[in-house]
XYZ file of N, CA and C in Angstrom:
666
model
N 18.771 9.193 4.162
C 17.421 9.162 4.724
C 17.166 7.798 5.325
N 16.893 7.748 6.620
C 16.632 6.486 7.303
C 15.145 6.379 7.622
N 14.777 5.245 8.172
C 13.413 5.073 8.632
C 12.409 4.786 7.550
N 12.828 4.169 6.453
C 11.876 3.797 5.413
C 10.866 2.799 5.947
N 9.607 3.022 5.618
C 8.548 2.099 6.016
C 8.489 0.932 5.034
N 8.337 -0.264 5.570
C 8.163 -1.459 4.741
C 6.753 -1.989 4.965
N 5.970 -2.053 3.889
C 4.587 -2.516 3.981
C 4.417 -3.799 3.173
N 3.829 -4.789 3.817
C 3.469 -6.036 3.139
C 1.959 -6.042 2.990
N 1.480 -6.020 1.765
C 0.041 -5.929 1.524
C -0.507 -7.268 1.029
N -1.812 -7.441 1.206
C -2.470 -8.636 0.695
C -2.231 -9.879 1.521
N -1.980 -9.703 2.820
C -1.803 -10.862 3.697
C -3.165 -11.508 3.958
N -3.191 -12.829 3.953
C -4.492 -13.497 4.057
C -4.492 -14.726 4.957
N -3.352 -15.068 5.555
C -3.305 -16.228 6.451
C -2.588 -15.845 7.739
N -2.904 -16.522 8.840
C -2.190 -16.239 10.093
C -0.693 -16.477 9.971
N -0.306 -17.504 9.220
C 1.112 -17.837 9.096
C 1.895 -16.708 8.432
N 1.351 -16.163 7.338
C 2.081 -15.108 6.638
C 2.000 -13.781 7.387
N 0.913 -13.551 8.095
C 0.843 -12.345 8.925
C 1.899 -12.413 10.028
N 2.012 -13.558 10.664
C 3.041 -13.702 11.713
C 4.436 -13.539 11.118
N 4.648 -14.067 9.915
C 5.956 -13.953 9.270
C 6.293 -12.495 8.983
N 5.317 -11.734 8.508
C 5.548 -10.321 8.215
C 5.873 -9.544 9.482
N 5.143 -9.812 10.541
C 5.384 -9.128 11.816
C 6.762 -9.498 12.354
N 7.078 -10.784 12.321
C 8.373 -11.247 12.848
C 9.535 -10.665 12.056
N 9.335 -10.455 10.755
C 10.391 -9.909 9.905
C 10.578 -8.408 10.091
N 9.621 -7.767 10.766
C 9.751 -6.348 11.040
C 8.964 -5.433 10.135
N 7.888 -5.929 9.533
C 7.051 -5.066 8.697
C 6.499 -3.916 9.535
N 6.561 -2.719 8.984
C 6.005 -1.554 9.665
C 4.502 -1.449 9.445
N 4.057 -1.910 8.274
C 2.654 -1.817 7.895
C 2.229 -3.136 7.261
N 1.000 -3.545 7.541
C 0.450 -4.756 6.926
C -0.898 -4.402 6.315
N -1.170 -5.010 5.148
C -2.381 -4.666 4.424
C -3.342 -5.825 4.270
N -4.627 -5.520 4.446
C -5.712 -6.482 4.253
C -6.578 -5.984 3.104
N -6.841 -6.837 2.136
C -7.522 -6.431 0.899
C -9.008 -6.781 0.972
N -9.844 -5.767 0.730
C -11.296 -5.958 0.758
C -11.921 -5.756 -0.613
N -11.192 -6.124 -1.661
C -11.724 -6.035 -3.016
C -11.979 -7.444 -3.519
N -13.245 -7.850 -3.698
C -13.576 -9.242 -4.010
C -12.911 -9.792 -5.267
N -12.557 -8.944 -6.226
C -11.941 -9.447 -7.457
C -10.462 -9.760 -7.292
N -9.889 -9.346 -6.191
C -8.467 -9.594 -5.965
C -8.248 -11.003 -5.428
N -7.181 -11.666 -5.861
C -6.862 -12.990 -5.295
C -6.417 -12.886 -3.830
N -6.252 -11.686 -3.339
C -5.820 -11.484 -1.943
C -6.982 -11.080 -1.037
N -8.182 -11.156 -1.566
C -9.367 -10.744 -0.807
C -9.523 -11.564 0.475
N -9.872 -10.866 1.553
C -10.202 -11.546 2.801
C -11.597 -11.110 3.244
N -12.328 -12.023 3.841
C -13.642 -11.699 4.368
C -13.479 -10.879 5.646
N -14.512 -10.152 6.039
C -14.418 -9.419 7.302
C -14.090 -10.323 8.485
N -14.619 -11.539 8.479
C -14.360 -12.459 9.591
C -12.886 -12.862 9.639
N -12.319 -13.190 8.479
C -10.896 -13.547 8.434
C -10.034 -12.341 8.769
N -10.437 -11.176 8.275
C -9.658 -9.961 8.528
C -9.620 -9.618 10.008
N -10.692 -9.882 10.708
C -10.725 -9.599 12.145
C -9.609 -10.360 12.871
N -9.476 -11.636 12.557
C -8.445 -12.460 13.186
C -7.048 -11.983 12.802
N -6.858 -11.658 11.531
C -5.546 -11.214 11.068
C -5.157 -9.882 11.694
N -6.130 -8.993 11.807
C -5.850 -7.684 12.400
C -5.412 -7.826 13.855
N -6.014 -8.750 14.565
C -5.646 -8.924 15.975
C -4.211 -9.427 16.119
N -3.746 -10.195 15.148
C -2.354 -10.658 15.189
C -1.374 -9.493 15.048
N -1.802 -8.449 14.333
C -0.909 -7.323 14.047
C -1.087 -6.147 14.992
N -2.197 -6.120 15.717
C -2.522 -4.927 16.492
C -1.415 -4.572 17.484
N -0.980 -3.315 17.428
C 0.059 -2.846 18.317
C 1.462 -3.209 17.867
N 1.565 -3.970 16.779
C 2.882 -4.414 16.306
C 3.208 -3.852 14.932
N 2.183 -3.499 14.181
C 2.364 -2.894 12.859
C 1.117 -2.075 12.551
N 1.242 -1.136 11.638
C 0.094 -0.328 11.216
C -0.840 -1.192 10.374
N -2.067 -1.348 10.841
C -3.054 -2.166 10.136
C -3.732 -1.306 9.073
N -3.566 -1.724 7.818
C -4.088 -0.969 6.679
C -5.130 -1.814 5.952
N -6.266 -1.205 5.641
C -7.294 -1.919 4.881
C -7.388 -1.313 3.491
N -7.243 -2.159 2.471
C -7.282 -1.703 1.081
C -8.701 -1.823 0.557
N -9.241 -0.689 0.100
C -10.615 -0.616 -0.387
C -10.645 0.044 -1.750
N -11.607 -0.360 -2.573
C -11.739 0.183 -3.924
C -13.130 0.788 -4.062
N -13.191 2.117 -4.110
C -14.458 2.840 -4.225
C -15.508 2.321 -3.229
N -15.176 2.275 -1.932
C -16.112 1.703 -0.965
C -17.318 2.604 -0.718
N -18.476 1.973 -0.542
C -19.631 2.750 -0.098
C -19.620 2.820 1.427
N -20.530 3.566 1.993
C -20.513 3.774 3.439
C -20.763 2.480 4.206
N -21.574 1.587 3.636
C -21.870 0.326 4.318
C -20.616 -0.532 4.426
N -19.828 -0.593 3.352
C -18.593 -1.384 3.402
C -17.603 -0.763 4.377
N -17.508 0.553 4.381
C -16.615 1.208 5.331
C -16.977 0.824 6.755
N -18.272 0.829 7.061
C -18.720 0.477 8.410
C -18.365 -0.965 8.739
N -18.558 -1.870 7.781
C -18.232 -3.285 7.999
C -16.749 -3.474 8.272
N -15.926 -2.820 7.473
C -14.475 -2.964 7.620
C -13.996 -2.368 8.937
N -14.527 -1.218 9.309
C -14.127 -0.608 10.578
C -14.500 -1.499 11.763
N -15.693 -2.051 11.722
C -16.126 -2.919 12.825
C -15.274 -4.191 12.903
N -14.902 -4.722 11.742
C -14.165 -5.986 11.715
C -12.708 -5.820 12.116
N -12.077 -4.749 11.665
C -10.623 -4.676 11.802
C -10.110 -3.531 12.670
N -10.940 -2.509 12.907
C -10.478 -1.315 13.626
C -9.110 -0.880 13.088
N -9.039 -0.565 11.805
C -7.744 -0.302 11.162
C -7.113 1.004 11.640
N -5.809 1.067 11.463
C -5.081 2.303 11.749
C -5.118 3.248 10.562
N -5.266 2.682 9.351
C -5.177 3.466 8.120
C -6.059 2.838 7.059
N -6.765 3.664 6.307
C -7.556 3.204 5.166
C -6.789 3.508 3.890
N -6.627 2.508 3.042
C -5.955 2.694 1.755
C -7.004 2.648 0.662
N -7.151 3.749 -0.060
C -8.156 3.851 -1.111
C -7.485 3.647 -2.460
N -7.923 2.623 -3.174
C -7.214 2.199 -4.375
C -8.076 2.263 -5.626
N -9.181 3.001 -5.546
C -10.061 3.089 -6.708
C -10.033 4.463 -7.341
N -11.183 4.885 -7.850
C -11.285 6.184 -8.508
C -11.843 7.253 -7.597
N -11.628 7.106 -6.304
C -12.174 8.060 -5.335
C -11.713 9.487 -5.647
N -12.655 10.417 -5.677
C -12.324 11.819 -5.899
C -11.743 12.411 -4.621
N -11.081 13.559 -4.714
C -10.616 14.213 -3.488
C -11.754 14.472 -2.507
N -12.924 14.806 -3.049
C -14.077 15.063 -2.182
C -14.507 13.804 -1.442
N -14.458 12.666 -2.138
C -14.832 11.409 -1.486
C -13.789 11.016 -0.444
N -12.515 11.257 -0.735
C -11.467 10.970 0.249
C -11.721 11.771 1.522
N -12.024 13.058 1.367
C -12.298 13.903 2.531
C -13.530 13.414 3.288
N -14.551 12.976 2.553
C -15.766 12.488 3.193
C -15.499 11.199 3.973
N -14.674 10.320 3.411
C -14.340 9.065 4.099
C -13.566 9.349 5.384
N -12.661 10.309 5.336
C -11.929 10.684 6.546
C -12.888 11.181 7.628
N -13.844 12.030 7.240
C -14.816 12.554 8.211
C -15.691 11.441 8.766
N -16.147 10.576 7.884
C -17.078 9.520 8.268
C -16.437 8.501 9.207
N -15.186 8.150 8.930
C -14.537 7.064 9.669
C -13.661 7.541 10.819
N -13.192 8.783 10.733
C -12.264 9.265 11.739
C -10.899 8.620 11.637
N -10.600 8.038 10.460
C -9.321 7.365 10.238
C -8.494 8.124 9.201
N -7.158 8.087 9.322
C -6.331 8.646 8.257
C -6.448 7.798 7.001
N -6.192 8.439 5.869
C -6.370 7.794 4.566
C -5.089 7.893 3.748
N -4.743 6.778 3.088
C -3.683 6.769 2.092
C -4.338 6.573 0.732
N -4.137 7.512 -0.171
C -4.716 7.410 -1.511
C -3.669 6.899 -2.486
N -4.006 5.825 -3.189
C -3.127 5.263 -4.212
C -3.421 5.916 -5.555
N -2.353 6.275 -6.259
C -2.473 6.873 -7.584
C -1.640 6.066 -8.573
N -2.259 5.671 -9.672
C -1.559 4.898 -10.695
C -0.672 5.791 -11.546
N 0.584 5.366 -11.723
C 1.556 6.146 -12.477
C 2.126 5.304 -13.615
N 2.132 5.877 -14.801
C 2.793 5.234 -15.940
C 3.694 6.215 -16.672
N 3.312 7.489 -16.666
C 4.071 8.515 -17.389
C 4.019 9.813 -16.593
N 4.830 10.774 -17.001
C 4.915 12.044 -16.279
C 3.558 12.734 -16.172
N 2.715 12.582 -17.179
C 1.407 13.235 -17.164
C 0.548 12.775 -15.985
N 0.785 11.562 -15.512
C -0.009 11.027 -14.401
C 0.291 11.734 -13.084
N 1.418 12.413 -13.006
C 1.787 13.094 -11.773
C 0.884 14.283 -11.478
N 0.162 14.767 -12.469
C -0.705 15.932 -12.275
C -1.787 15.661 -11.227
N -2.181 14.413 -11.076
C -3.240 14.082 -10.120
C -2.794 14.298 -8.685
N -1.507 14.266 -8.436
C -1.000 14.411 -7.074
C -1.498 15.702 -6.438
N -1.504 16.783 -7.207
C -1.893 18.088 -6.662
C -3.308 18.089 -6.106
N -4.175 17.246 -6.656
C -5.565 17.212 -6.220
C -5.749 16.470 -4.891
N -4.783 15.625 -4.559
C -4.940 14.774 -3.373
C -3.975 15.101 -2.230
N -2.901 15.808 -2.511
C -1.841 15.928 -1.507
C -2.307 16.624 -0.233
N -3.278 17.533 -0.344
C -3.727 18.257 0.838
C -4.908 17.607 1.540
N -5.469 16.554 0.937
C -6.616 15.897 1.564
C -6.252 14.523 2.111
N -5.371 13.796 1.423
C -4.952 12.470 1.900
C -3.821 12.616 2.911
N -3.801 11.726 3.897
C -2.738 11.749 4.894
C -1.445 11.168 4.344
N -1.569 10.236 3.402
C -0.418 9.660 2.723
C -0.779 9.469 1.258
N 0.244 9.413 0.418
C 0.056 9.079 -0.984
C 0.897 7.849 -1.313
N 0.319 6.945 -2.091
C 1.008 5.758 -2.580
C 1.059 5.848 -4.093
N 2.251 5.971 -4.640
C 2.407 6.029 -6.095
C 2.674 4.623 -6.593
N 1.726 4.101 -7.342
C 1.710 2.707 -7.761
C 1.757 2.631 -9.285
N 2.120 1.476 -9.804
C 2.074 1.282 -11.253
C 0.621 1.245 -11.711
N 0.346 1.864 -12.839
C -0.995 1.819 -13.407
C -1.319 0.397 -13.829
N -2.516 -0.089 -13.534
C -2.865 -1.443 -13.983
C -3.105 -1.481 -15.485
N -3.000 -2.665 -16.077
C -3.359 -2.795 -17.493
C -4.812 -2.385 -17.720
N -5.136 -1.950 -18.939
C -6.480 -1.436 -19.212
C -7.569 -2.479 -18.981
N -7.238 -3.756 -19.168
C -8.253 -4.799 -19.013
C -8.190 -5.471 -17.646
N -7.487 -4.856 -16.682
C -7.302 -5.475 -15.367
C -8.623 -5.540 -14.602
N -8.793 -6.624 -13.854
C -10.007 -6.808 -13.063
C -9.932 -6.088 -11.726
N -8.727 -5.693 -11.337
C -8.573 -5.003 -10.048
C -7.372 -4.067 -10.141
N -7.291 -3.062 -9.259
C -6.221 -2.067 -9.340
C -4.865 -2.635 -8.935
N -3.847 -1.785 -9.051
C -2.505 -2.166 -8.636
C -1.601 -2.418 -9.817
N -0.325 -2.650 -9.489
C 0.679 -2.789 -10.530
C 0.723 -4.128 -11.224
N 0.043 -5.140 -10.670
C 0.019 -6.475 -11.276
C 1.435 -7.001 -11.538
N 2.337 -6.706 -10.616
C 3.691 -7.229 -10.703
C 4.601 -6.517 -11.676
N 4.147 -5.402 -12.247
C 4.933 -4.680 -13.243
C 5.361 -3.321 -12.693
N 6.659 -3.053 -12.596
C 7.091 -1.719 -12.159
C 6.909 -0.693 -13.269
N 6.808 0.572 -12.875
C 6.808 1.628 -13.873
C 8.205 2.251 -13.922
N 8.383 3.189 -14.819
C 9.681 3.843 -14.987
C 9.897 4.803 -13.814
N 10.764 4.419 -12.879
C 10.946 5.223 -11.667
C 11.512 6.601 -11.961
N 12.151 6.798 -13.090
C 12.706 8.115 -13.406
C 11.605 9.162 -13.566
N 10.378 8.711 -13.824
C 9.245 9.641 -13.909
C 9.117 10.449 -12.618
N 9.493 9.828 -11.500
C 9.316 10.473 -10.203
C 10.331 11.578 -9.942
N 11.280 11.759 -10.847
C 12.216 12.883 -10.714
C 11.469 14.214 -10.721
N 10.287 14.234 -11.308
C 9.517 15.470 -11.427
C 8.597 15.724 -10.238
N 8.554 14.811 -9.274
C 7.709 14.997 -8.097
C 8.304 16.081 -7.201
N 7.440 16.900 -6.631
C 7.867 17.935 -5.694
C 8.723 17.296 -4.598
N 9.964 17.731 -4.416
C 10.846 17.089 -3.436
C 10.400 17.262 -1.989
N 9.413 18.121 -1.744
C 8.897 18.267 -0.374
C 7.745 17.297 -0.091
N 7.311 16.570 -1.112
C 6.151 15.690 -0.955
C 6.568 14.288 -0.518
N 6.173 13.853 0.687
C 6.466 12.474 1.081
C 5.487 11.507 0.413
N 5.959 10.338 0.017
C 5.070 9.343 -0.586
C 5.665 7.959 -0.407
N 4.812 6.958 -0.608
C 5.263 5.577 -0.633
C 5.241 5.093 -2.073
N 6.058 4.089 -2.348
C 6.210 3.549 -3.699
C 5.736 2.112 -3.743
N 5.019 1.783 -4.819
C 4.570 0.410 -5.030
C 4.589 0.121 -6.521
N 4.292 -1.124 -6.864
C 4.209 -1.509 -8.261
C 5.403 -2.313 -8.727
N 5.253 -3.622 -8.754
C 6.304 -4.480 -9.296
C 7.547 -4.593 -8.445
N 7.476 -4.207 -7.185
C 8.642 -4.340 -6.310
C 8.813 -5.786 -5.869
N 10.065 -6.204 -5.706
C 10.411 -7.559 -5.290
C 11.626 -7.483 -4.368
N 11.971 -8.582 -3.700
C 13.213 -8.573 -2.921
C 14.438 -8.264 -3.786
N 14.384 -8.623 -5.067
C 15.532 -8.439 -5.944
C 15.689 -7.010 -6.457
N 14.583 -6.252 -6.559
C 14.707 -4.917 -7.159
C 14.380 -3.766 -6.224
N 13.948 -4.047 -4.989
C 13.517 -2.944 -4.127
C 14.666 -2.003 -3.779
N 15.867 -2.538 -3.578
C 17.004 -1.660 -3.272
C 17.292 -0.740 -4.454
N 17.241 -1.291 -5.669
C 17.459 -0.479 -6.868
C 16.396 0.610 -6.978
N 15.155 0.252 -6.692
C 14.066 1.228 -6.762
C 14.289 2.368 -5.777
N 14.655 2.022 -4.557
C 14.890 3.045 -3.538
C 16.026 3.965 -3.954
N 17.118 3.380 -4.430
C 18.263 4.191 -4.858
C 17.884 5.125 -6.002
N 17.160 4.583 -6.981
C 16.808 5.396 -8.158
C 15.890 6.551 -7.791
N 14.911 6.286 -6.949
C 13.972 7.342 -6.583
C 14.659 8.403 -5.731
N 15.509 7.970 -4.817
C 16.261 8.935 -4.007
C 17.199 9.772 -4.871
N 17.799 9.125 -5.843
C 18.741 9.810 -6.737
C 18.086 11.005 -7.417
N 16.797 10.874 -7.719
C 16.075 11.957 -8.370
C 15.638 13.050 -7.418
N 15.910 12.864 -6.125
C 15.593 13.898 -5.146
C 14.233 13.779 -4.504
N 13.476 12.720 -4.829
C 12.135 12.569 -4.267
C 12.198 12.166 -2.791
N 11.160 12.527 -2.075
C 11.080 12.259 -0.636
C 10.339 10.936 -0.388
N 11.029 9.861 -0.619
C 10.443 8.531 -0.456
C 10.376 8.174 1.022
N 9.162 7.804 1.495
C 9.031 7.462 2.915
C 8.770 5.983 3.158
N 8.528 5.232 2.095
C 8.289 3.817 2.306
C 8.038 3.070 1.015
N 8.039 1.748 1.108
C 7.788 0.882 -0.047
C 6.728 -0.151 0.336
N 5.958 -0.542 -0.672
C 4.802 -1.402 -0.466
C 4.879 -2.551 -1.474
N 4.741 -3.778 -0.994
C 4.829 -4.937 -1.877
C 3.649 -5.864 -1.644
N 3.217 -6.530 -2.707
C 2.186 -7.550 -2.574
C 2.557 -8.757 -3.426
N 2.336 -8.674 -4.753
C 2.616 -9.838 -5.596
C 4.098 -10.178 -5.633
N 4.957 -9.210 -5.353
C 6.396 -9.441 -5.402
C 6.939 -10.352 -4.317
N 6.102 -10.716 -3.358
C 6.522 -11.675 -2.327
C 5.557 -12.867 -2.308
N 5.122 -13.274 -3.509
C 4.191 -14.395 -3.625
C 4.773 -15.519 -4.482
N 4.375 -16.736 -4.162
C 4.753 -17.890 -4.965
C 3.717 -18.165 -6.056
N 2.511 -17.628 -5.886
C 1.415 -17.708 -6.845
C 0.457 -16.577 -6.474
N -0.426 -16.159 -7.374
C -1.316 -15.048 -7.054
C -2.091 -15.271 -5.749
N -1.883 -14.370 -4.799
C -2.574 -14.454 -3.522
C -1.903 -15.331 -2.490
N -0.819 -16.026 -2.861
C -0.138 -16.945 -1.939
C 1.197 -16.332 -1.530
N 1.245 -15.782 -0.331
C 2.470 -15.135 0.126
C 3.533 -16.176 0.480
N 4.790 -15.817 0.206
C 5.940 -16.672 0.481
C 6.695 -16.079 1.670
N 6.774 -16.828 2.754
C 7.368 -16.297 3.982
C 8.831 -15.919 3.790
N 9.579 -16.716 3.049
C 10.989 -16.394 2.804
C 11.124 -15.107 2.001
N 10.252 -14.915 1.030
C 10.294 -13.700 0.209
C 9.937 -12.471 1.040
N 9.002 -12.622 1.957
C 8.658 -11.511 2.863
C 9.888 -11.101 3.667
N 10.561 -12.084 4.220
C 11.760 -11.785 5.015
C 12.842 -11.139 4.150
N 13.011 -11.631 2.933
C 14.037 -11.093 2.048
C 13.727 -9.655 1.642
N 12.463 -9.366 1.406
C 12.075 -8.011 1.013
C 12.384 -7.020 2.141
N 11.955 -7.346 3.336
C 12.180 -6.425 4.454
C 13.670 -6.306 4.753
N 14.404 -7.397 4.636
C 15.864 -7.346 4.851
C 16.529 -6.425 3.831
N 16.080 -6.461 2.588
C 16.649 -5.596 1.548
C 16.393 -4.120 1.853
N 15.207 -3.818 2.377
C 14.884 -2.443 2.748
C 15.769 -1.995 3.904
N 15.913 -2.849 4.909
C 16.733 -2.487 6.069
C 18.215 -2.344 5.679
N 18.666 -3.171 4.759
C 20.072 -3.097 4.335
C 20.380 -1.747 3.688
N 19.464 -1.272 2.839
C 19.766 -0.018 2.152
C 19.626 1.169 3.102
N 18.846 1.027 4.161
C 18.757 2.079 5.171
C 20.104 2.317 5.846
N 20.910 1.282 5.909
C 22.195 1.394 6.615
C 23.264 2.085 5.769
N 22.997 2.261 4.478
C 23.993 2.871 3.590
C 24.081 4.376 3.803
């Protein structure tokens, strides 16, 4: 299977956005959750989005956004894709798609096989699914917090279902993750990284970005 998408999320500076684009990122993510160390203001996001426009899929990460925030983000970034990372119900996902006219990627936290049951509720309403590591119970914001989950859990995913993988991925383990998930027969369409290419929380490392994307491209050639 070729053509894996590589997404770099949580970009917050022009330098790291340019590095991600130059390295060949297919998708870039801007975080609009104030509790995240990767949060960007609408004004900063506008500038970052313009650097990526036409060169990568501009994705905005939102957590249970209300309609006012959706309007602000759309005006600031004109995103290609909305990534919903909160407790949005399938009904809310459908409403956001109608309201914004944008495709939606719904993130679902996975820790055990039982968590896969939620997929059925979203697969027909979301345009993409992102299977991410469940955050710790006391976490201030969603996401894997640098911790991968047991990828063998995904052996039980419907092999016709395309999805992206996130949670604890790094330049050192992304090839292993891709191999393991493919081995189980799952239809992996891309990988998403944030903290795994950082030197400190919220501080992206340009060399790590390049290494991550290179690792994805290398395994595509196998």
